[in-house]
mmCIF file of C-alpha atoms and ligand atoms in Angstrom:
data_model
loop_
_atom_site.group_PDB
_atom_site.id
_atom_site.type_symbol
_atom_site.label_atom_id
_atom_site.label_comp_id
_atom_site.label_asym_id
_atom_site.label_seq_id
_atom_site.Cartn_x
_atom_site.Cartn_y
_atom_site.Cartn_z
ATOM 1 C CA MET E 9 -41.852 104.466 135.901
ATOM 2 C CA SER E 10 -42.611 101.567 133.641
ATOM 3 C CA SER E 11 -41.143 98.046 133.702
ATOM 4 C CA GLY E 12 -37.477 97.272 134.611
ATOM 5 C CA LEU E 13 -34.531 96.665 132.294
ATOM 6 C CA GLY E 14 -31.069 94.797 132.245
ATOM 7 C CA LEU E 15 -28.127 96.846 131.160
ATOM 8 C CA TYR E 16 -25.216 95.111 129.626
ATOM 9 C CA ILE E 17 -21.849 97.028 129.151
ATOM 10 C CA HIS E 18 -19.258 95.451 126.636
ATOM 11 C CA ILE E 19 -15.654 95.837 127.400
ATOM 12 C CA PRO E 20 -13.976 94.268 124.344
ATOM 13 C CA TYR E 21 -10.301 93.974 125.531
ATOM 14 C CA CYS E 22 -8.328 91.139 126.800
ATOM 15 C CA LEU E 23 -4.601 90.151 127.829
ATOM 16 C CA SER E 24 -4.586 87.570 125.084
ATOM 17 C CA ARG E 25 -6.770 85.481 123.083
ATOM 18 C CA CYS E 26 -8.082 82.186 124.680
ATOM 19 C CA HIS E 27 -7.887 79.398 122.088
ATOM 20 C CA TYR E 28 -11.624 78.515 122.118
ATOM 21 C CA CYS E 29 -12.807 82.102 122.203
ATOM 22 C CA ASP E 30 -15.023 83.698 119.477
ATOM 23 C CA PHE E 31 -16.270 86.734 121.631
ATOM 24 C CA ASN E 32 -15.896 90.051 120.396
ATOM 25 C CA SER E 33 -12.526 90.751 122.064
ATOM 26 C CA TYR E 34 -9.333 92.155 121.123
ATOM 27 C CA ARG E 35 -5.624 92.944 122.560
ATOM 28 C CA PHE E 36 -5.647 95.542 125.113
ATOM 29 C CA ASP E 37 -4.556 98.784 123.879
ATOM 30 C CA SER E 38 -4.519 101.592 126.313
ATOM 31 C CA VAL E 39 -4.650 104.496 123.921
ATOM 32 C CA GLN E 40 -7.710 102.974 121.988
ATOM 33 C CA VAL E 41 -9.247 102.327 125.463
ATOM 34 C CA GLU E 42 -9.425 106.276 125.990
ATOM 35 C CA GLN E 43 -11.262 106.507 122.980
ATOM 36 C CA TYR E 44 -13.702 103.726 123.468
ATOM 37 C CA LEU E 45 -14.522 104.707 126.967
ATOM 38 C CA LYS E 46 -15.494 108.196 125.464
ATOM 39 C CA ALA E 47 -17.613 106.720 123.051
ATOM 40 C CA LEU E 48 -19.384 104.490 125.732
ATOM 41 C CA ALA E 49 -20.177 107.632 127.833
ATOM 42 C CA GLN E 50 -21.719 108.993 124.910
ATOM 43 C CA GLU E 51 -23.762 106.218 124.006
ATOM 44 C CA ILE E 52 -25.078 105.780 127.492
ATOM 45 C CA THR E 53 -26.159 109.392 127.672
ATOM 46 C CA LEU E 54 -28.025 109.224 124.262
ATOM 47 C CA ARG E 55 -29.770 105.904 125.199
ATOM 48 C CA ALA E 56 -30.623 106.881 128.533
ATOM 49 C CA SER E 57 -32.349 109.939 127.393
ATOM 50 C CA SER E 58 -34.295 108.294 124.442
ATOM 51 C CA ASP E 59 -37.916 107.750 124.598
ATOM 52 C CA ALA E 60 -37.709 103.886 124.840
ATOM 53 C CA ILE E 61 -35.657 103.988 127.997
ATOM 54 C CA ARG E 62 -36.223 107.373 129.757
ATOM 55 C CA HIS E 63 -38.803 105.968 131.991
ATOM 56 C CA ARG E 64 -37.224 102.393 132.709
ATOM 57 C CA LEU E 65 -35.782 101.237 135.906
ATOM 58 C CA VAL E 66 -32.429 99.459 135.812
ATOM 59 C CA TYR E 67 -32.337 96.406 138.038
ATOM 60 C CA SER E 68 -29.172 94.846 136.915
ATOM 61 C CA VAL E 69 -25.915 95.846 135.298
ATOM 62 C CA PHE E 70 -23.306 93.303 134.037
ATOM 63 C CA PHE E 71 -19.790 94.615 132.755
ATOM 64 C CA GLY E 72 -18.870 91.603 130.299
ATOM 65 C CA GLY E 73 -16.252 91.032 127.603
ATOM 66 C CA GLY E 74 -13.638 90.642 126.796
ATOM 67 C CA THR E 75 -12.090 91.151 130.200
ATOM 68 C CA PRO E 76 -13.639 94.204 132.223
ATOM 69 C CA SER E 77 -11.100 93.852 134.964
ATOM 70 C CA ILE E 78 -8.297 94.776 132.561
ATOM 71 C CA LEU E 79 -9.564 98.314 132.786
ATOM 72 C CA GLN E 80 -8.489 100.288 135.939
ATOM 73 C CA ALA E 81 -10.969 100.423 138.748
ATOM 74 C CA SER E 82 -11.527 104.267 138.270
ATOM 75 C CA GLN E 83 -12.335 103.773 134.677
ATOM 76 C CA LEU E 84 -14.894 101.232 135.447
ATOM 77 C CA ILE E 85 -16.352 103.112 138.316
ATOM 78 C CA GLY E 86 -16.357 106.092 136.095
ATOM 79 C CA ILE E 87 -18.829 104.181 133.676
ATOM 80 C CA LEU E 88 -20.794 102.981 136.628
ATOM 81 C CA ASP E 89 -21.251 106.589 137.798
ATOM 82 C CA HIS E 90 -22.060 107.661 134.545
ATOM 83 C CA CYS E 91 -24.985 105.083 134.201
ATOM 84 C CA ARG E 92 -26.327 105.809 137.584
ATOM 85 C CA ALA E 93 -26.215 109.602 136.506
ATOM 86 C CA ALA E 94 -28.099 108.834 133.321
ATOM 87 C CA PHE E 95 -30.472 105.914 134.234
ATOM 88 C CA THR E 96 -32.704 105.420 137.289
ATOM 89 C CA PHE E 97 -31.343 102.407 139.223
ATOM 90 C CA GLU E 98 -33.695 100.406 141.450
ATOM 91 C CA ALA E 99 -32.370 100.689 145.073
ATOM 92 C CA ASP E 100 -30.798 97.241 145.118
ATOM 93 C CA ALA E 101 -29.849 96.842 141.625
ATOM 94 C CA GLU E 102 -27.362 93.840 141.026
ATOM 95 C CA VAL E 103 -23.995 95.243 139.597
ATOM 96 C CA SER E 104 -21.931 92.327 138.045
ATOM 97 C CA LEU E 105 -18.303 92.398 136.741
ATOM 98 C CA GLU E 106 -16.440 89.698 134.822
ATOM 99 C CA ALA E 107 -12.802 89.321 136.310
ATOM 100 C CA ASN E 108 -10.079 87.369 135.123
ATOM 101 C CA PRO E 109 -7.340 86.207 137.517
ATOM 102 C CA GLY E 110 -3.986 88.036 136.920
ATOM 103 C CA THR E 111 -5.829 91.459 136.203
ATOM 104 C CA VAL E 112 -6.952 92.136 139.697
ATOM 105 C CA ASP E 113 -5.225 93.060 142.787
ATOM 106 C CA LEU E 114 -6.495 93.938 146.366
ATOM 107 C CA PRO E 115 -6.657 97.705 145.946
ATOM 108 C CA LYS E 116 -8.441 97.440 142.560
ATOM 109 C CA LEU E 117 -11.025 94.773 144.027
ATOM 110 C CA ARG E 118 -11.615 97.238 147.081
ATOM 111 C CA ALA E 119 -12.273 100.310 144.626
ATOM 112 C CA LEU E 120 -14.601 98.200 142.659
ATOM 113 C CA ARG E 121 -16.605 96.942 145.730
ATOM 114 C CA GLU E 122 -16.657 100.671 147.260
ATOM 115 C CA GLY E 123 -17.615 102.003 143.770
ATOM 116 C CA GLY E 124 -20.772 99.839 143.811
ATOM 117 C CA VAL E 125 -19.890 96.501 142.119
ATOM 118 C CA THR E 126 -21.951 93.961 144.119
ATOM 119 C CA ARG E 127 -21.084 90.756 142.166
ATOM 120 C CA LEU E 128 -17.717 89.418 140.802
ATOM 121 C CA SER E 129 -17.875 86.734 138.274
ATOM 122 C CA VAL E 130 -14.207 85.147 138.191
ATOM 123 C CA GLY E 131 -13.219 82.995 135.026
ATOM 124 C CA VAL E 132 -11.380 80.014 136.653
ATOM 125 C CA GLN E 133 -12.382 77.371 134.115
ATOM 126 C CA ALA E 134 -10.122 74.551 135.498
ATOM 127 C CA ALA E 135 -7.990 73.990 138.499
ATOM 128 C CA GLN E 136 -5.072 72.140 136.350
ATOM 129 C CA ASP E 137 -2.219 74.393 135.005
ATOM 130 C CA ARG E 138 -1.740 72.104 132.077
ATOM 131 C CA LEU E 139 -5.443 72.374 130.998
ATOM 132 C CA LEU E 140 -5.469 76.235 131.448
ATOM 133 C CA GLN E 141 -2.265 76.422 129.087
ATOM 134 C CA ARG E 142 -3.863 74.098 126.729
ATOM 135 C CA ILE E 143 -6.689 76.299 126.016
ATOM 136 C CA GLY E 144 -4.685 79.598 126.143
ATOM 137 C CA ARG E 145 -5.798 81.009 129.380
ATOM 138 C CA ALA E 146 -3.528 83.883 130.491
ATOM 139 C CA HIS E 147 -3.412 82.791 134.066
ATOM 140 C CA ALA E 148 -2.434 79.800 136.450
ATOM 141 C CA ALA E 149 -4.744 77.840 138.942
ATOM 142 C CA CYS E 150 -2.969 79.481 141.786
ATOM 143 C CA GLU E 151 -3.818 82.998 140.644
ATOM 144 C CA ALA E 152 -7.410 82.143 140.433
ATOM 145 C CA GLU E 153 -6.902 81.145 144.186
ATOM 146 C CA GLN E 154 -5.319 84.289 144.984
ATOM 147 C CA ALA E 155 -8.014 86.272 143.152
ATOM 148 C CA LEU E 156 -10.944 84.695 145.174
ATOM 149 C CA TRP E 157 -8.777 85.433 148.374
ATOM 150 C CA MET E 158 -8.515 89.133 147.474
ATOM 151 C CA ALA E 159 -12.101 89.204 146.408
ATOM 152 C CA ARG E 160 -13.191 88.335 149.865
ATOM 153 C CA GLU E 161 -10.660 90.536 151.563
ATOM 154 C CA ALA E 162 -12.095 93.401 149.463
ATOM 155 C CA GLY E 163 -15.695 92.815 150.595
ATOM 156 C CA PHE E 164 -17.108 90.642 147.943
ATOM 157 C CA SER E 165 -19.532 87.974 149.174
ATOM 158 C CA ASN E 166 -21.568 87.364 145.948
ATOM 159 C CA ILE E 167 -18.831 85.688 143.837
ATOM 160 C CA ASN E 168 -19.625 83.575 140.835
ATOM 161 C CA LEU E 169 -17.019 80.991 139.469
ATOM 162 C CA ASP E 170 -16.957 80.230 135.627
ATOM 163 C CA LEU E 171 -15.813 76.606 134.989
ATOM 164 C CA MET E 172 -15.466 74.611 131.578
ATOM 165 C CA PHE E 173 -15.678 70.958 131.138
ATOM 166 C CA GLY E 174 -14.916 68.755 128.000
ATOM 167 C CA LEU E 175 -11.584 70.353 127.666
ATOM 168 C CA PRO E 176 -8.807 68.766 125.543
ATOM 169 C CA GLY E 177 -6.854 66.204 127.567
ATOM 170 C CA GLN E 178 -9.321 66.659 130.545
ATOM 171 C CA SER E 179 -10.250 63.493 132.304
ATOM 172 C CA THR E 180 -13.111 62.910 134.695
ATOM 173 C CA ASP E 181 -10.682 63.077 137.571
ATOM 174 C CA ASP E 182 -9.532 66.373 136.478
ATOM 175 C CA TRP E 183 -13.101 67.631 136.458
ATOM 176 C CA SER E 184 -13.878 66.143 139.783
ATOM 177 C CA GLU E 185 -10.985 67.795 140.969
ATOM 178 C CA THR E 186 -11.931 71.101 139.658
ATOM 179 C CA LEU E 187 -15.440 70.836 141.165
ATOM 180 C CA ASP E 188 -13.830 70.092 144.489
ATOM 181 C CA TRP E 189 -11.779 73.031 144.227
ATOM 182 C CA ALA E 190 -14.581 75.306 143.239
ATOM 183 C CA ILE E 191 -16.882 74.234 146.051
ATOM 184 C CA GLY E 192 -14.113 74.409 148.485
ATOM 185 C CA ALA E 193 -13.564 77.966 147.494
ATOM 186 C CA GLY E 194 -16.996 78.750 148.727
ATOM 187 C CA PRO E 195 -18.707 80.893 145.883
ATOM 188 C CA LYS E 196 -22.296 81.761 145.857
ATOM 189 C CA HIS E 197 -22.843 80.953 142.080
ATOM 190 C CA VAL E 198 -21.227 78.515 139.694
ATOM 191 C CA SER E 199 -21.571 78.492 135.954
ATOM 192 C CA ALA E 200 -20.261 75.252 134.321
ATOM 193 C CA TYR E 201 -20.379 75.258 130.610
ATOM 194 C CA GLY E 202 -19.083 72.432 128.117
ATOM 195 C CA LEU E 203 -16.504 73.503 125.524
ATOM 196 C CA ILE E 204 -17.799 74.279 122.146
ATOM 197 C CA LEU E 205 -15.612 74.336 119.292
ATOM 198 C CA GLU E 206 -16.461 77.430 117.462
ATOM 199 C CA GLU E 207 -15.227 77.798 113.943
ATOM 200 C CA GLY E 208 -12.330 80.265 113.228
ATOM 201 C CA THR E 209 -10.712 79.390 116.822
ATOM 202 C CA LEU E 210 -7.367 77.990 117.230
ATOM 203 C CA LEU E 211 -8.848 74.963 119.175
ATOM 204 C CA HIS E 212 -11.300 74.333 116.210
ATOM 205 C CA GLN E 213 -8.272 74.267 113.726
ATOM 206 C CA GLU E 214 -6.156 72.110 115.978
ATOM 207 C CA HIS E 215 -9.081 69.529 116.416
ATOM 208 C CA ARG E 216 -9.844 69.438 112.598
ATOM 209 C CA ASN E 217 -5.916 68.929 112.190
ATOM 210 C CA GLY E 218 -5.847 66.077 114.684
ATOM 211 C CA VAL E 219 -3.588 67.864 117.062
ATOM 212 C CA ILE E 220 -5.796 67.706 119.986
ATOM 213 C CA GLY E 221 -8.301 65.131 121.132
ATOM 214 C CA LEU E 222 -11.436 65.936 123.172
ATOM 215 C CA PRO E 223 -13.171 63.811 125.846
ATOM 216 C CA GLY E 224 -15.995 62.804 123.695
ATOM 217 C CA GLU E 225 -19.878 63.099 124.207
ATOM 218 C CA GLU E 226 -20.020 59.988 126.647
ATOM 219 C CA THR E 227 -17.415 61.401 129.132
ATOM 220 C CA GLU E 228 -18.926 64.950 128.779
ATOM 221 C CA ALA E 229 -22.209 63.581 129.640
ATOM 222 C CA VAL E 230 -20.565 62.049 132.699
ATOM 223 C CA MET E 231 -18.921 65.245 133.616
ATOM 224 C CA TYR E 232 -22.157 67.096 133.410
ATOM 225 C CA ARG E 233 -24.064 64.650 135.565
ATOM 226 C CA MET E 234 -21.055 64.769 138.008
ATOM 227 C CA THR E 235 -21.598 68.716 138.035
ATOM 228 C CA VAL E 236 -25.212 68.373 138.724
ATOM 229 C CA ASP E 237 -24.808 65.875 141.528
ATOM 230 C CA ARG E 238 -21.792 67.451 143.222
ATOM 231 C CA LEU E 239 -23.291 71.032 143.368
ATOM 232 C CA ARG E 240 -26.613 69.958 144.472
ATOM 233 C CA ASP E 241 -25.065 67.888 147.157
ATOM 234 C CA ALA E 242 -23.100 70.827 148.269
ATOM 235 C CA GLY E 243 -26.339 73.005 148.642
ATOM 236 C CA PHE E 244 -26.455 74.746 145.388
ATOM 237 C CA GLU E 245 -29.766 75.177 143.500
ATOM 238 C CA HIS E 246 -29.565 73.901 140.079
ATOM 239 C CA TYR E 247 -31.671 76.674 138.314
ATOM 240 C CA GLU E 248 -30.584 76.741 134.624
ATOM 241 C CA ILE E 249 -29.117 74.059 132.348
ATOM 242 C CA SER E 250 -25.599 75.369 133.331
ATOM 243 C CA ASN E 251 -26.082 77.373 136.239
ATOM 244 C CA PHE E 252 -26.165 76.819 139.943
ATOM 245 C CA ALA E 253 -26.648 79.210 142.988
ATOM 246 C CA ARG E 254 -26.915 79.247 146.535
ATOM 247 C CA PRO E 255 -30.312 80.091 147.710
ATOM 248 C CA GLY E 256 -30.955 83.713 147.180
ATOM 249 C CA PHE E 257 -28.103 84.094 144.692
ATOM 250 C CA ARG E 258 -29.383 83.468 141.347
ATOM 251 C CA CYS E 259 -27.975 85.982 138.678
ATOM 252 C CA ARG E 260 -30.561 88.624 138.227
ATOM 253 C CA HIS E 261 -28.805 89.897 135.050
ATOM 254 C CA ASN E 262 -28.924 86.513 133.281
ATOM 255 C CA LEU E 263 -32.487 85.902 134.497
ATOM 256 C CA VAL E 264 -33.450 88.813 132.596
ATOM 257 C CA TYR E 265 -32.208 86.962 129.277
ATOM 258 C CA TRP E 266 -33.901 83.590 130.190
ATOM 259 C CA GLN E 267 -37.144 85.179 131.319
ATOM 260 C CA HIS E 268 -37.294 87.075 127.981
ATOM 261 C CA GLN E 269 -37.215 90.476 129.536
ATOM 262 C CA ASP E 270 -35.893 93.688 127.931
ATOM 263 C CA TYR E 271 -32.158 94.612 128.140
ATOM 264 C CA LEU E 272 -30.151 97.298 126.774
ATOM 265 C CA GLY E 273 -26.520 96.610 125.682
ATOM 266 C CA VAL E 274 -24.026 99.468 125.107
ATOM 267 C CA GLY E 275 -20.383 99.028 123.619
ATOM 268 C CA ALA E 276 -18.919 97.429 120.659
ATOM 269 C CA GLY E 277 -20.828 94.316 119.390
ATOM 270 C CA ALA E 278 -23.480 94.603 122.175
ATOM 271 C CA HIS E 279 -26.992 93.030 121.769
ATOM 272 C CA SER E 280 -30.072 94.692 122.921
ATOM 273 C CA PHE E 281 -33.713 93.428 123.199
ATOM 274 C CA LEU E 282 -36.176 96.275 123.535
ATOM 275 C CA ALA E 283 -39.859 96.258 123.157
ATOM 276 C CA GLY E 284 -40.057 93.222 120.804
ATOM 277 C CA ARG E 285 -36.798 94.484 118.846
ATOM 278 C CA ARG E 286 -33.503 93.007 118.590
ATOM 279 C CA PHE E 287 -30.610 95.052 117.292
ATOM 280 C CA TYR E 288 -26.770 94.913 117.885
ATOM 281 C CA ASN E 289 -23.905 97.386 117.472
ATOM 282 C CA GLU E 290 -20.783 97.515 115.392
ATOM 283 C CA LEU E 291 -18.256 95.025 116.212
ATOM 284 C CA LEU E 292 -14.848 96.674 115.907
ATOM 285 C CA PRO E 293 -13.965 98.950 118.894
ATOM 286 C CA ALA E 294 -12.534 101.721 116.628
ATOM 287 C CA ARG E 295 -15.672 101.727 114.142
ATOM 288 C CA TYR E 296 -17.993 101.666 117.055
ATOM 289 C CA ALA E 297 -16.404 104.817 118.438
ATOM 290 C CA SER E 298 -16.244 106.645 115.375
ATOM 291 C CA ALA E 299 -19.977 105.638 114.558
ATOM 292 C CA ILE E 300 -21.110 107.100 118.016
ATOM 293 C CA ALA E 301 -19.183 110.334 117.187
ATOM 294 C CA GLU E 302 -20.392 110.717 113.781
ATOM 295 C CA ARG E 303 -24.032 109.412 113.819
ATOM 296 C CA GLY E 304 -24.977 109.207 117.781
ATOM 297 C CA THR E 305 -25.559 105.380 117.149
ATOM 298 C CA ALA E 306 -23.434 102.278 116.185
ATOM 299 C CA VAL E 307 -26.387 99.999 115.510
ATOM 300 C CA VAL E 308 -25.810 97.968 112.327
ATOM 301 C CA TRP E 309 -28.419 95.309 112.705
ATOM 302 C CA SER E 310 -32.046 95.316 113.898
ATOM 303 C CA GLU E 311 -35.125 93.354 113.496
ATOM 304 C CA GLU E 312 -38.740 93.529 114.686
ATOM 305 C CA LEU E 313 -39.798 90.227 116.024
ATOM 306 C CA SER E 314 -43.194 88.844 114.888
ATOM 307 C CA ALA E 315 -45.546 87.546 117.637
ATOM 308 C CA GLU E 316 -44.694 84.025 116.656
ATOM 309 C CA MET E 317 -41.144 84.522 116.942
ATOM 310 C CA LEU E 318 -41.507 86.264 120.361
ATOM 311 C CA ARG E 319 -43.378 83.212 121.463
ATOM 312 C CA SER E 320 -40.922 80.717 120.154
ATOM 313 C CA GLU E 321 -38.030 82.515 121.808
ATOM 314 C CA ARG E 322 -39.999 82.724 125.020
ATOM 315 C CA VAL E 323 -40.227 78.935 125.161
ATOM 316 C CA MET E 324 -36.851 78.356 123.870
ATOM 317 C CA LEU E 325 -35.538 80.439 126.682
ATOM 318 C CA GLY E 326 -37.904 79.475 129.524
ATOM 319 C CA LEU E 327 -37.253 75.810 129.050
ATOM 320 C CA ARG E 328 -33.352 76.350 130.080
ATOM 321 C CA LEU E 329 -34.692 77.306 133.149
ATOM 322 C CA LEU E 330 -35.462 74.318 135.681
ATOM 323 C CA ASP E 331 -38.634 76.190 137.063
ATOM 324 C CA GLY E 332 -39.925 75.788 133.460
ATOM 325 C CA LEU E 333 -42.467 77.911 131.754
ATOM 326 C CA GLU E 334 -46.293 78.333 132.012
ATOM 327 C CA LEU E 335 -48.364 75.443 130.263
ATOM 328 C CA GLU E 336 -50.653 78.149 128.542
ATOM 329 C CA ALA E 337 -47.534 79.886 126.766
ATOM 330 C CA PHE E 338 -45.978 76.496 125.791
ATOM 331 C CA LYS E 339 -49.411 75.446 124.211
ATOM 332 C CA ASP E 340 -49.665 78.642 122.452
ATOM 333 C CA VAL E 341 -46.470 78.272 120.680
ATOM 334 C CA LEU E 342 -47.340 74.786 119.685
ATOM 335 C CA GLY E 343 -50.698 76.024 118.509
ATOM 336 C CA VAL E 344 -52.557 73.424 120.279
ATOM 337 C CA LYS E 345 -55.498 73.379 122.914
ATOM 338 C CA ASP E 346 -54.426 70.082 124.532
ATOM 339 C CA LEU E 347 -50.743 68.850 124.714
ATOM 340 C CA SER E 348 -52.195 65.287 123.564
ATOM 341 C CA ALA E 349 -52.507 66.899 120.186
ATOM 342 C CA SER E 350 -48.933 67.155 119.774
ATOM 343 C CA ASP E 351 -47.005 63.660 118.932
ATOM 344 C CA ARG E 352 -43.454 65.373 119.566
ATOM 345 C CA VAL E 353 -44.634 66.427 123.096
ATOM 346 C CA THR E 354 -46.674 63.316 123.999
ATOM 347 C CA CYS E 355 -43.496 61.300 123.063
ATOM 348 C CA LEU E 356 -41.174 63.622 125.145
ATOM 349 C CA LEU E 357 -43.434 63.490 128.073
ATOM 350 C CA SER E 358 -43.756 59.547 127.828
ATOM 351 C CA ASP E 359 -40.138 59.156 127.478
ATOM 352 C CA GLY E 360 -39.507 61.280 130.537
ATOM 353 C CA PHE E 361 -37.637 64.259 128.934
ATOM 354 C CA LEU E 362 -40.302 66.779 129.799
ATOM 355 C CA ARG E 363 -42.769 66.881 132.738
ATOM 356 C CA LEU E 364 -45.682 68.715 133.864
ATOM 357 C CA LYS E 365 -45.723 70.318 137.257
ATOM 358 C CA GLU E 366 -48.168 72.808 138.890
ATOM 359 C CA GLY E 367 -49.237 74.310 135.723
ATOM 360 C CA ARG E 368 -45.638 74.436 134.320
ATOM 361 C CA VAL E 369 -43.526 72.456 131.776
ATOM 362 C CA GLN E 370 -40.356 71.429 132.878
ATOM 363 C CA ILE E 371 -37.355 69.616 131.532
ATOM 364 C CA THR E 372 -36.436 66.467 133.637
ATOM 365 C CA GLU E 373 -33.037 65.387 134.811
ATOM 366 C CA ARG E 374 -33.097 63.117 131.496
ATOM 367 C CA GLY E 375 -34.094 65.943 129.206
ATOM 368 C CA LEU E 376 -31.245 68.096 130.694
ATOM 369 C CA LEU E 377 -28.428 65.725 129.141
ATOM 370 C CA VAL E 378 -29.924 66.557 125.558
ATOM 371 C CA ALA E 379 -31.418 69.972 126.597
ATOM 372 C CA ASN E 380 -30.363 71.860 123.344
ATOM 373 C CA GLU E 381 -31.372 68.977 120.968
ATOM 374 C CA LEU E 382 -34.834 68.665 122.751
ATOM 375 C CA ILE E 383 -35.598 72.568 122.483
ATOM 376 C CA VAL E 384 -34.615 72.616 118.773
ATOM 377 C CA GLN E 385 -36.788 69.436 118.182
ATOM 378 C CA LEU E 386 -39.857 71.350 120.090
ATOM 379 C CA LEU E 387 -39.668 74.432 117.881
HETATM 380 S S1 LIG V 15 -10.658 86.046 128.608
HETATM 381 FE FE1 LIG V 15 -12.847 85.605 127.882
HETATM 382 S S2 LIG V 15 -13.145 87.122 126.090
HETATM 383 FE FE2 LIG V 15 -10.901 87.134 126.680
HETATM 384 S S3 LIG V 15 -10.071 85.750 125.032
HETATM 385 FE FE3 LIG V 15 -10.527 84.583 126.989
HETATM 386 S S4 LIG V 15 -12.571 83.618 126.638
HETATM 387 FE FE4 LIG V 15 -12.287 85.450 125.174
#
């Protein structure tokens, strides 16, 4: 058996559209879902039997979306069972599922846990109803609380909470309250992302028209700092720019991405990275389903990465992790034998944005605040 693989399964349906969302998701339609699941099963069978995959071991599965929990438990477990039959799973493979409050109940969560889902990622975002409404979330804060209670009752101990800061109308006090709430809820993992105004979204339009105001860069930096301090004080390891875990609970699937390992994505719009090649599927669920039925593949874009592109990606992704990346790989990308030969790096080191530790290059506390710009500057 050759090296391992992460498996991503895309469920492109939601109750409604959040105002900041530019993900590949569509309003739930039970008739279309049947056709979609049939195509998904077919794609899984075809991919699993291909030469590139047949001998790979699956060590993580991630149901993402969209809102996977919008499906019935039997549909989700049906997909998972189909994957288990088609691929070879590692004995303790992590199986994550994204769930939104308002789309789960206790019987569904019990069935998911019993059916082999090991990790639940709950989209909470904020602890204030007025903020949830402002960004178009389809649930209230109390529903998130109920979902977490039910998840525990159902036997889930490995729970992630997704949170978001920099929201319209959000104060630092609101964010502080959300963090307190999240820590009090006792998750094993927290993902906290700053809002990004993506073009084409309702929030982007409202902001351009002056209908909404955002907290601003300085306040967002305060919120980020607060996140890092508060979660660390509560015993979480800060292991990626926006991700925090109790010891032993880092998300294996997301580590596959950040550590530049291979993953296969199945479903509409799903991206894959396999043996140095990136490719993705048709975005629209109906077109995806007919492509699979007619051609046996829904891939619409593919690119072979050059050795140089692969090295750059490795650095770009590796620097997101607080463990950093090996000094040799870093020097290789910069094309230098010694870091002092690079003026950019010398400045970033002396200004305290990067540091060298035990043969690795790491981003510092100071660097974290400007991590994205810093990584772009380096490559
Ligand atoms: S639940 Fe997630 S995928 Fe669905 S609309 Fe909201 S942000 Fe987008």
